[in-house]
GROMACS .gro file of C-alpha atoms in nm:
model
  369
    1MET     CA    1  -0.017  -0.015  -0.011
    2HIS     CA    2   0.097   0.351  -0.069
    3TYR     CA    3   0.003   0.653   0.070
    4ARG     CA    4  -0.062   1.032   0.004
    5THR     CA    5  -0.150   1.362   0.189
    6LEU     CA    6  -0.477   1.509   0.187
    7GLY     CA    7  -0.525   1.878   0.065
    8ALA     CA    8  -0.296   2.130   0.276
    9SER     CA    9  -0.338   1.918   0.583
   10ASP     CA   10  -0.088   1.666   0.757
   11VAL     CA   11  -0.343   1.370   0.704
   12GLU     CA   12  -0.213   1.077   0.575
   13VAL     CA   13  -0.442   0.863   0.377
   14SER     CA   14  -0.392   0.500   0.228
   15GLU     CA   15  -0.423   0.512  -0.178
   16ILE     CA   16  -0.736   0.283  -0.132
   17GLY     CA   17  -0.981   0.359   0.121
   18PHE     CA   18  -1.268   0.165   0.300
   19GLY     CA   19  -1.615   0.313   0.218
   20ALA     CA   20  -1.802   0.259   0.528
   21TRP     CA   21  -2.121   0.294   0.387
   22VAL     CA   22  -2.136  -0.084   0.330
   23VAL     CA   23  -2.144  -0.147   0.706
   24GLY     CA   24  -2.440  -0.032   0.896
   25THR     CA   25  -2.667  -0.052   0.603
   26ASP     CA   26  -2.819  -0.323   0.376
   27TRP     CA   27  -2.786  -0.136   0.058
   28TRP     CA   28  -2.481  -0.320  -0.049
   29GLY     CA   29  -2.580  -0.681   0.116
   30ASP     CA   30  -2.666  -0.782   0.418
   31ARG     CA   31  -2.442  -0.872   0.718
   32THR     CA   32  -2.390  -0.917   1.083
   33ALA     CA   33  -2.243  -0.625   1.293
   34GLU     CA   34  -1.957  -0.903   1.403
   35GLN     CA   35  -1.924  -0.957   1.023
   36ALA     CA   36  -1.884  -0.592   0.964
   37ARG     CA   37  -1.609  -0.506   1.238
   38GLU     CA   38  -1.423  -0.797   1.112
   39MET     CA   39  -1.424  -0.672   0.736
   40LEU     CA   40  -1.283  -0.321   0.905
   41GLN     CA   41  -0.987  -0.467   1.073
   42TYR     CA   42  -0.924  -0.714   0.776
   43ALA     CA   43  -0.882  -0.432   0.579
   44VAL     CA   44  -0.637  -0.242   0.832
   45GLU     CA   45  -0.408  -0.555   0.793
   46GLN     CA   46  -0.427  -0.515   0.417
   47GLY     CA   47  -0.261  -0.176   0.460
   48ILE     CA   48  -0.589   0.038   0.417
   49THR     CA   49  -0.573   0.326   0.651
   50TYR     CA   50  -0.838   0.574   0.528
   51PHE     CA   51  -1.216   0.502   0.660
   52ASP     CA   52  -1.503   0.705   0.519
   53THR     CA   53  -1.821   0.697   0.705
   54GLY     CA   54  -2.120   0.935   0.777
   55ASP     CA   55  -2.361   0.973   1.027
   56VAL     CA   56  -2.694   0.892   0.816
   57TYR     CA   57  -2.575   0.549   0.718
   58GLY     CA   58  -2.789   0.308   0.920
   59HIS     CA   59  -2.882   0.641   1.105
   60GLY     CA   60  -2.562   0.608   1.314
   61ASP     CA   61  -2.499   0.234   1.295
   62SER     CA   62  -2.185   0.262   1.034
   63GLU     CA   63  -2.030   0.525   1.305
   64GLU     CA   64  -2.074   0.274   1.541
   65LEU     CA   65  -1.919  -0.012   1.393
   66VAL     CA   66  -1.633   0.180   1.270
   67GLY     CA   67  -1.562   0.318   1.605
   68GLU     CA   68  -1.567  -0.010   1.775
   69ALA     CA   69  -1.395  -0.204   1.497
   70LEU     CA   70  -1.079   0.055   1.469
   71ALA     CA   71  -1.061   0.133   1.871
   72ASP     CA   72  -0.728  -0.074   1.895
   73TYR     CA   73  -0.599   0.087   1.569
   74ARG     CA   74  -0.702   0.460   1.647
   75ASP     CA   75  -0.337   0.585   1.619
   76GLU     CA   76  -0.249   0.394   1.290
   77VAL     CA   77  -0.601   0.503   1.093
   78THR     CA   78  -0.736   0.793   0.951
   79VAL     CA   79  -1.120   0.841   1.034
   80ALA     CA   80  -1.358   1.069   0.809
   81THR     CA   81  -1.725   1.086   0.890
   82LYS     CA   82  -2.013   1.336   0.748
   83ILE     CA   83  -2.271   1.523   0.865
   84GLY     CA   84  -2.575   1.729   0.717
   85TYR     CA   85  -2.866   1.503   0.654
   86ASP     CA   86  -3.131   1.498   0.942
   87PHE     CA   87  -3.244   1.172   0.994
   88TYR     CA   88  -3.316   1.200   1.368
   89ASP     CA   89  -3.670   1.396   1.273
   90ASN     CA   90  -3.721   1.233   0.929
   91PRO     CA   91  -3.776   0.855   0.855
   92GLN     CA   92  -3.606   0.662   0.582
   93ALA     CA   93  -3.775   0.631   0.276
   94GLY     CA   94  -3.577   0.305   0.104
   95HIS     CA   95  -3.284   0.489  -0.090
   96GLY     CA   96  -3.462   0.829  -0.102
   97GLU     CA   97  -3.271   1.161   0.001
   98LEU     CA   98  -3.370   1.264   0.363
   99PRO     CA   99  -3.395   1.662   0.413
  100LYS     CA  100  -3.062   1.843   0.512
  101GLU     CA  101  -3.005   2.061   0.772
  102MET     CA  102  -2.672   2.280   0.708
  103ASN     CA  103  -2.692   2.563   0.964
  104ARG     CA  104  -2.410   2.590   1.213
  105ASP     CA  105  -2.639   2.488   1.519
  106TYR     CA  106  -2.751   2.161   1.350
  107LEU     CA  107  -2.405   2.084   1.229
  108GLU     CA  108  -2.256   2.132   1.580
  109ALA     CA  109  -2.510   1.932   1.759
  110ALA     CA  110  -2.476   1.660   1.483
  111PHE     CA  111  -2.097   1.648   1.510
  112GLU     CA  112  -2.097   1.574   1.881
  113LYS     CA  113  -2.337   1.261   1.818
  114SER     CA  114  -2.092   1.140   1.549
  115LEU     CA  115  -1.817   1.172   1.824
  116ASP     CA  116  -2.030   0.982   2.057
  117ARG     CA  117  -2.098   0.706   1.831
  118LEU     CA  118  -1.728   0.669   1.714
  119ASP     CA  119  -1.620   0.689   2.060
  120MET     CA  120  -1.377   0.940   1.956
  121GLU     CA  121  -1.262   1.295   2.118
  122THR     CA  122  -1.180   1.377   1.725
  123VAL     CA  123  -1.225   1.284   1.378
  124ASP     CA  124  -0.925   1.307   1.138
  125VAL     CA  125  -1.179   1.435   0.848
  126LEU     CA  126  -1.503   1.586   0.873
  127GLN     CA  127  -1.731   1.644   0.569
  128LEU     CA  128  -2.034   1.809   0.447
  129HIS     CA  129  -2.262   1.541   0.334
  130ASN     CA  130  -2.413   1.648  -0.037
  131ALA     CA  131  -2.473   2.027   0.086
  132ASN     CA  132  -2.576   2.264  -0.181
  133VAL     CA  133  -2.377   2.555  -0.272
  134ASP     CA  134  -2.586   2.791  -0.111
  135GLU     CA  135  -2.633   2.606   0.227
  136VAL     CA  136  -2.245   2.664   0.276
  137ASP     CA  137  -2.248   3.018   0.416
  138ALA     CA  138  -1.990   3.229   0.611
  139ASP     CA  139  -2.128   3.074   0.939
  140VAL     CA  140  -2.079   2.704   0.835
  141LEU     CA  141  -1.732   2.824   0.698
  142GLU     CA  142  -1.662   2.982   1.039
  143PHE     CA  143  -1.760   2.668   1.224
  144LEU     CA  144  -1.562   2.432   1.016
  145ASP     CA  145  -1.234   2.687   1.080
  146GLU     CA  146  -1.301   2.660   1.445
  147LEU     CA  147  -1.298   2.292   1.460
  148ARG     CA  148  -0.965   2.302   1.296
  149GLU     CA  149  -0.811   2.555   1.528
  150GLU     CA  150  -0.962   2.374   1.833
  151GLY     CA  151  -0.793   2.031   1.690
  152ARG     CA  152  -1.112   1.865   1.709
  153VAL     CA  153  -1.062   1.801   1.316
  154ASP     CA  154  -0.761   1.806   1.113
  155ALA     CA  155  -0.903   1.840   0.749
  156VAL     CA  156  -1.226   1.922   0.613
  157GLY     CA  157  -1.402   1.799   0.314
  158TRP     CA  158  -1.706   1.836   0.110
  159ALA     CA  159  -1.878   1.516  -0.014
  160LEU     CA  160  -2.063   1.567  -0.347
  161GLY     CA  161  -2.402   1.435  -0.487
  162PRO     CA  162  -2.622   1.221  -0.466
  163SER     CA  163  -2.656   1.280  -0.844
  164ILE     CA  164  -2.375   1.295  -1.069
  165GLY     CA  165  -2.259   1.637  -1.096
  166TRP     CA  166  -2.287   1.922  -0.851
  167LEU     CA  167  -2.020   2.124  -0.995
  168ALA     CA  168  -2.103   2.481  -0.836
  169GLU     CA  169  -2.037   2.283  -0.488
  170GLY     CA  170  -1.712   2.128  -0.596
  171ASP     CA  171  -1.602   2.474  -0.741
  172LYS     CA  172  -1.673   2.632  -0.413
  173ALA     CA  173  -1.504   2.381  -0.208
  174ILE     CA  174  -1.206   2.407  -0.423
  175VAL     CA  175  -1.208   2.799  -0.398
  176GLU     CA  176  -1.268   2.782  -0.007
  177GLU     CA  177  -0.958   2.568   0.007
  178PHE     CA  178  -1.136   2.264   0.151
  179ASP     CA  179  -0.893   1.985   0.206
  180ALA     CA  180  -1.109   1.717  -0.012
  181VAL     CA  181  -1.395   1.720  -0.229
  182GLN     CA  182  -1.558   1.361  -0.245
  183LEU     CA  183  -1.735   1.267  -0.602
  184VAL     CA  184  -1.862   1.007  -0.849
  185TRP     CA  185  -1.540   0.951  -1.077
  186ASN     CA  186  -1.402   0.667  -1.292
  187VAL     CA  187  -1.317   0.571  -1.634
  188LEU     CA  188  -1.654   0.543  -1.762
  189GLU     CA  189  -1.787   0.905  -1.580
  190GLN     CA  190  -1.508   1.129  -1.610
  191GLU     CA  191  -1.691   1.494  -1.706
  192VAL     CA  192  -1.715   1.611  -1.333
  193GLY     CA  193  -1.361   1.460  -1.250
  194ASP     CA  194  -1.237   1.665  -1.551
  195HIS     CA  195  -1.400   1.968  -1.442
  196PHE     CA  196  -1.244   1.964  -1.125
  197LEU     CA  197  -0.917   1.912  -1.244
  198GLU     CA  198  -0.941   2.236  -1.449
  199THR     CA  199  -1.064   2.443  -1.124
  200LEU     CA  200  -0.759   2.303  -0.960
  201GLU     CA  201  -0.521   2.426  -1.208
  202GLU     CA  202  -0.703   2.758  -1.252
  203THR     CA  203  -0.707   2.842  -0.884
  204GLY     CA  204  -0.391   2.664  -0.763
  205SER     CA  205  -0.557   2.523  -0.484
  206GLU     CA  206  -0.437   2.218  -0.293
  207THR     CA  207  -0.766   2.042  -0.244
  208SER     CA  208  -0.771   1.668  -0.289
  209LEU     CA  209  -1.030   1.456  -0.479
  210ILE     CA  210  -1.178   1.141  -0.331
  211PRO     CA  211  -1.351   0.970  -0.600
  212ARG     CA  212  -1.614   0.709  -0.499
  213VAL     CA  213  -1.780   0.432  -0.751
  214PRO     CA  214  -1.477   0.378  -0.912
  215HIS     CA  215  -1.588   0.060  -1.056
  216SER     CA  216  -1.898   0.223  -1.182
  217SER     CA  217  -2.169   0.044  -0.977
  218GLY     CA  218  -2.016  -0.309  -1.066
  219LEU     CA  219  -1.915  -0.278  -1.421
  220LEU     CA  220  -1.518  -0.199  -1.401
  221ASN     CA  221  -1.467  -0.442  -1.126
  222GLU     CA  222  -1.674  -0.737  -1.359
  223GLN     CA  223  -1.922  -0.810  -1.047
  224VAL     CA  224  -2.228  -0.696  -1.278
  225THR     CA  225  -2.219  -0.908  -1.613
  226PRO     CA  226  -2.481  -0.989  -1.876
  227GLU     CA  227  -2.573  -1.292  -1.635
  228THR     CA  228  -2.613  -1.093  -1.343
  229GLU     CA  229  -2.947  -1.044  -1.169
  230LEU     CA  230  -2.948  -0.751  -0.923
  231GLY     CA  231  -3.174  -0.848  -0.628
  232GLU     CA  232  -3.423  -0.641  -0.435
  233GLY     CA  233  -3.254  -0.350  -0.246
  234ASP     CA  234  -2.933  -0.369  -0.435
  235HIS     CA  235  -2.817  -0.032  -0.471
  236ARG     CA  236  -2.647  -0.068  -0.812
  237ALA     CA  237  -2.991  -0.158  -0.968
  238TYR     CA  238  -3.080   0.216  -0.966
  239ARG     CA  239  -2.851   0.239  -1.297
  240PRO     CA  240  -3.089   0.205  -1.613
  241ASP     CA  241  -3.029  -0.141  -1.805
  242GLU     CA  242  -2.879   0.076  -2.115
  243TRP     CA  243  -2.619   0.184  -1.866
  244TYR     CA  244  -2.494  -0.170  -1.833
  245GLU     CA  245  -2.563  -0.271  -2.178
  246THR     CA  246  -2.352  -0.011  -2.322
  247GLY     CA  247  -2.110  -0.039  -2.038
  248TRP     CA  248  -2.006  -0.423  -2.126
  249GLU     CA  249  -1.904  -0.330  -2.493
  250LYS     CA  250  -1.667  -0.024  -2.324
  251ILE     CA  251  -1.503  -0.311  -2.094
  252GLU     CA  252  -1.419  -0.505  -2.399
  253ALA     CA  253  -1.231  -0.196  -2.549
  254LEU     CA  254  -1.047  -0.136  -2.216
  255ARG     CA  255  -0.925  -0.492  -2.185
  256PHE     CA  256  -0.566  -0.395  -2.288
  257LEU     CA  257  -0.541  -0.232  -1.920
  258GLU     CA  258  -0.510  -0.580  -1.798
  259ARG     CA  259  -0.164  -0.712  -1.766
  260ALA     CA  260  -0.091  -1.086  -1.694
  261GLU     CA  261   0.248  -1.185  -1.848
  262PRO     CA  262   0.408  -1.542  -1.825
  263ARG     CA  263   0.668  -1.601  -1.544
  264SER     CA  264   0.906  -1.870  -1.688
  265ALA     CA  265   1.146  -1.929  -1.385
  266GLU     CA  266   1.112  -2.031  -1.042
  267GLY     CA  267   1.130  -1.775  -0.747
  268SER     CA  268   1.467  -1.709  -0.581
  269SER     CA  269   1.362  -1.859  -0.303
  270GLY     CA  270   1.272  -2.185  -0.488
  271GLU     CA  271   0.891  -2.177  -0.412
  272GLU     CA  272   0.658  -2.311  -0.697
  273PRO     CA  273   0.652  -2.081  -1.001
  274ARG     CA  274   0.356  -1.847  -1.041
  275GLU     CA  275   0.179  -1.884  -1.366
  276ARG     CA  276   0.168  -1.501  -1.393
  277ASP     CA  277   0.382  -1.191  -1.266
  278GLY     CA  278   0.297  -0.845  -1.280
  279GLU     CA  279  -0.074  -0.883  -1.286
  280ARG     CA  280  -0.328  -0.624  -1.309
  281SER     CA  281  -0.678  -0.670  -1.343
  282MET     CA  282  -0.942  -0.445  -1.458
  283ALA     CA  283  -1.065  -0.364  -1.140
  284GLN     CA  284  -0.702  -0.290  -1.045
  285ALA     CA  285  -0.665  -0.088  -1.366
  286SER     CA  286  -0.959   0.116  -1.284
  287LEU     CA  287  -0.832   0.223  -0.954
  288GLN     CA  288  -0.478   0.293  -1.097
  289TRP     CA  289  -0.666   0.549  -1.365
  290LEU     CA  290  -0.795   0.725  -1.071
  291LEU     CA  291  -0.445   0.737  -0.884
  292TYR     CA  292  -0.258   0.843  -1.241
  293HIS     CA  293  -0.391   1.198  -1.162
  294ASP     CA  294  -0.192   1.378  -0.880
  295ALA     CA  295  -0.496   1.550  -0.723
  296VAL     CA  296  -0.646   1.200  -0.624
  297ALA     CA  297  -0.568   1.153  -0.268
  298THR     CA  298  -0.754   0.801  -0.238
  299VAL     CA  299  -1.029   0.608  -0.365
  300THR     CA  300  -1.281   0.447  -0.182
  301PRO     CA  301  -1.431   0.136  -0.377
  302THR     CA  302  -1.742  -0.051  -0.227
  303PHE     CA  303  -1.623  -0.350  -0.064
  304ARG     CA  304  -1.843  -0.628  -0.007
  305THR     CA  305  -1.618  -0.946   0.072
  306ARG     CA  306  -1.273  -1.016   0.194
  307GLU     CA  307  -1.148  -1.121  -0.153
  308ASP     CA  308  -1.269  -0.757  -0.284
  309ILE     CA  309  -1.022  -0.609   0.008
  310ASP     CA  310  -0.775  -0.824  -0.132
  311GLU     CA  311  -0.790  -0.744  -0.487
  312TRP     CA  312  -0.866  -0.397  -0.461
  313ALA     CA  313  -0.609  -0.293  -0.180
  314ALA     CA  314  -0.356  -0.448  -0.365
  315ALA     CA  315  -0.429  -0.205  -0.659
  316SER     CA  316  -0.203   0.049  -0.492
  317ASP     CA  317   0.096  -0.168  -0.556
  318VAL     CA  318   0.022  -0.311  -0.914
  319PRO     CA  319   0.170  -0.141  -1.206
  320ALA     CA  320   0.071   0.215  -1.267
  321LEU     CA  321  -0.079   0.330  -1.624
  322THR     CA  322   0.181   0.455  -1.843
  323ASP     CA  323   0.148   0.766  -2.034
  324GLU     CA  324   0.037   0.580  -2.351
  325GLU     CA  325  -0.205   0.381  -2.158
  326TYR     CA  326  -0.364   0.667  -2.014
  327GLU     CA  327  -0.385   0.845  -2.357
  328ARG     CA  328  -0.531   0.554  -2.500
  329VAL     CA  329  -0.819   0.532  -2.269
  330GLN     CA  330  -0.877   0.919  -2.309
  331ALA     CA  331  -0.904   0.882  -2.676
  332LEU     CA  332  -1.158   0.579  -2.632
  333TYR     CA  333  -1.371   0.801  -2.415
  334ALA     CA  334  -1.375   1.112  -2.618
  335ASP     CA  335  -1.500   0.893  -2.900
  336ASP     CA  336  -1.753   0.725  -2.665
  337PHE     CA  337  -1.587   0.414  -2.730
  338GLY     CA  338  -1.733   0.405  -3.065
  339ILE     CA  339  -2.052   0.315  -2.938
  340GLU     CA  340  -2.375   0.464  -3.064
  341GLY     CA  341  -2.664   0.479  -2.825
  342ASP     CA  342  -2.793   0.645  -2.528
  343ASP     CA  343  -2.671   0.512  -2.180
  344GLY     CA  344  -2.976   0.591  -2.018
  345MET     CA  345  -2.834   0.800  -1.739
  346ASP     CA  346  -2.936   1.176  -1.877
  347ALA     CA  347  -3.232   1.187  -1.632
  348LEU     CA  348  -3.027   1.134  -1.347
  349ARG     CA  349  -2.735   1.363  -1.383
  350SER     CA  350  -2.839   1.703  -1.222
  351SER     CA  351  -2.658   1.986  -1.015
  352VAL     CA  352  -2.795   2.278  -0.910
  353GLU     CA  353  -3.120   2.239  -1.137
  354GLY     CA  354  -2.830   2.128  -1.411
  355GLU     CA  355  -2.741   2.506  -1.457
  356ASP     CA  356  -2.380   2.450  -1.367
  357ILE     CA  357  -2.367   2.118  -1.582
  358GLN     CA  358  -2.491   2.320  -1.874
  359SER     CA  359  -2.289   2.611  -1.828
  360ALA     CA  360  -1.980   2.388  -1.831
  361GLY     CA  361  -2.061   2.282  -2.188
  362LEU     CA  362  -2.080   1.878  -2.040
  363ASP     CA  363  -2.259   1.716  -2.307
  364LYS     CA  364  -2.554   1.564  -2.049
  365GLU     CA  365  -2.901   1.668  -2.064
  366CYS     CA  366  -2.996   1.798  -1.711
  367ALA     CA  367  -3.282   1.616  -1.485
  368GLY     CA  368  -3.636   1.740  -1.560
  369SER     CA  369  -3.529   1.915  -1.901
   0.00000   0.00000   0.00000
């Protein structure tokens, strides 16, 4: 595992992080509390030190599990949480979005409750959870600054979503020198990440980017294939059929990223020779595509099993993409992989009523238009 620094802070994060939305909820498969704690601890054993949770995940359950599982590793890990959704006064309706409260009084109270559930006096990274651009006013910014000055948090971030976009929010986070912006970004969904790379270059900000959904809801790790039937409650089912149908064609065009060279000689210690050496799976290559960008501090895939942790944690140490490989991917993306047909996602892409997507010149129809 390799490590990077988050923004202008001194917070160190593993290149592959653990998105703790998978524990404390049943959106990505049901598991017991004990199984969840074992997964978190197993991730530490594989070199993962960045753990990203949120108060709304399981309405506090994820934070409690993270706090319990990592209690013995507190000095070795970086813990991030998110606040902003008011689940205390509103029932959860399926996967629907809850009302948000971004005023200072609510955030202060929510932060204290998060610390209680985590059983921690401080958190390394505190993120605003899907805040709209006009909700983050001077009072909110002052609150975050005070937490850093008091040493109660070491870094602050802004998690964007849940729809794909939110360009105005990310731009404001970069201009205001937040340490991190979390976004949906992967080989098959590049526009928003590209936009923030341009903003970072224009402003000179040191804000780091934290991509989530790096495997594009199961396509790039090949856990959703033409034979897969997504069960009821599976969070990946929100994607339209067209997304997966066009995606499978794109995967075939990206096969050149996989590496598996024959190894002819025995290992130096005389062990049985491996059939392959220098391997890089499609799932690992998609993580390395994100890590190719210096602005990326850590990538948070959705771990479901120990096998996922084994393979994706190891992605930090597989061969990095060459410049030639990266440029070849970009050429394919610019040509939409030579595929004619709609991916069905336009109605799900929205950001501030779609206005900032339109003004950025992105070739995506905004929701409701």
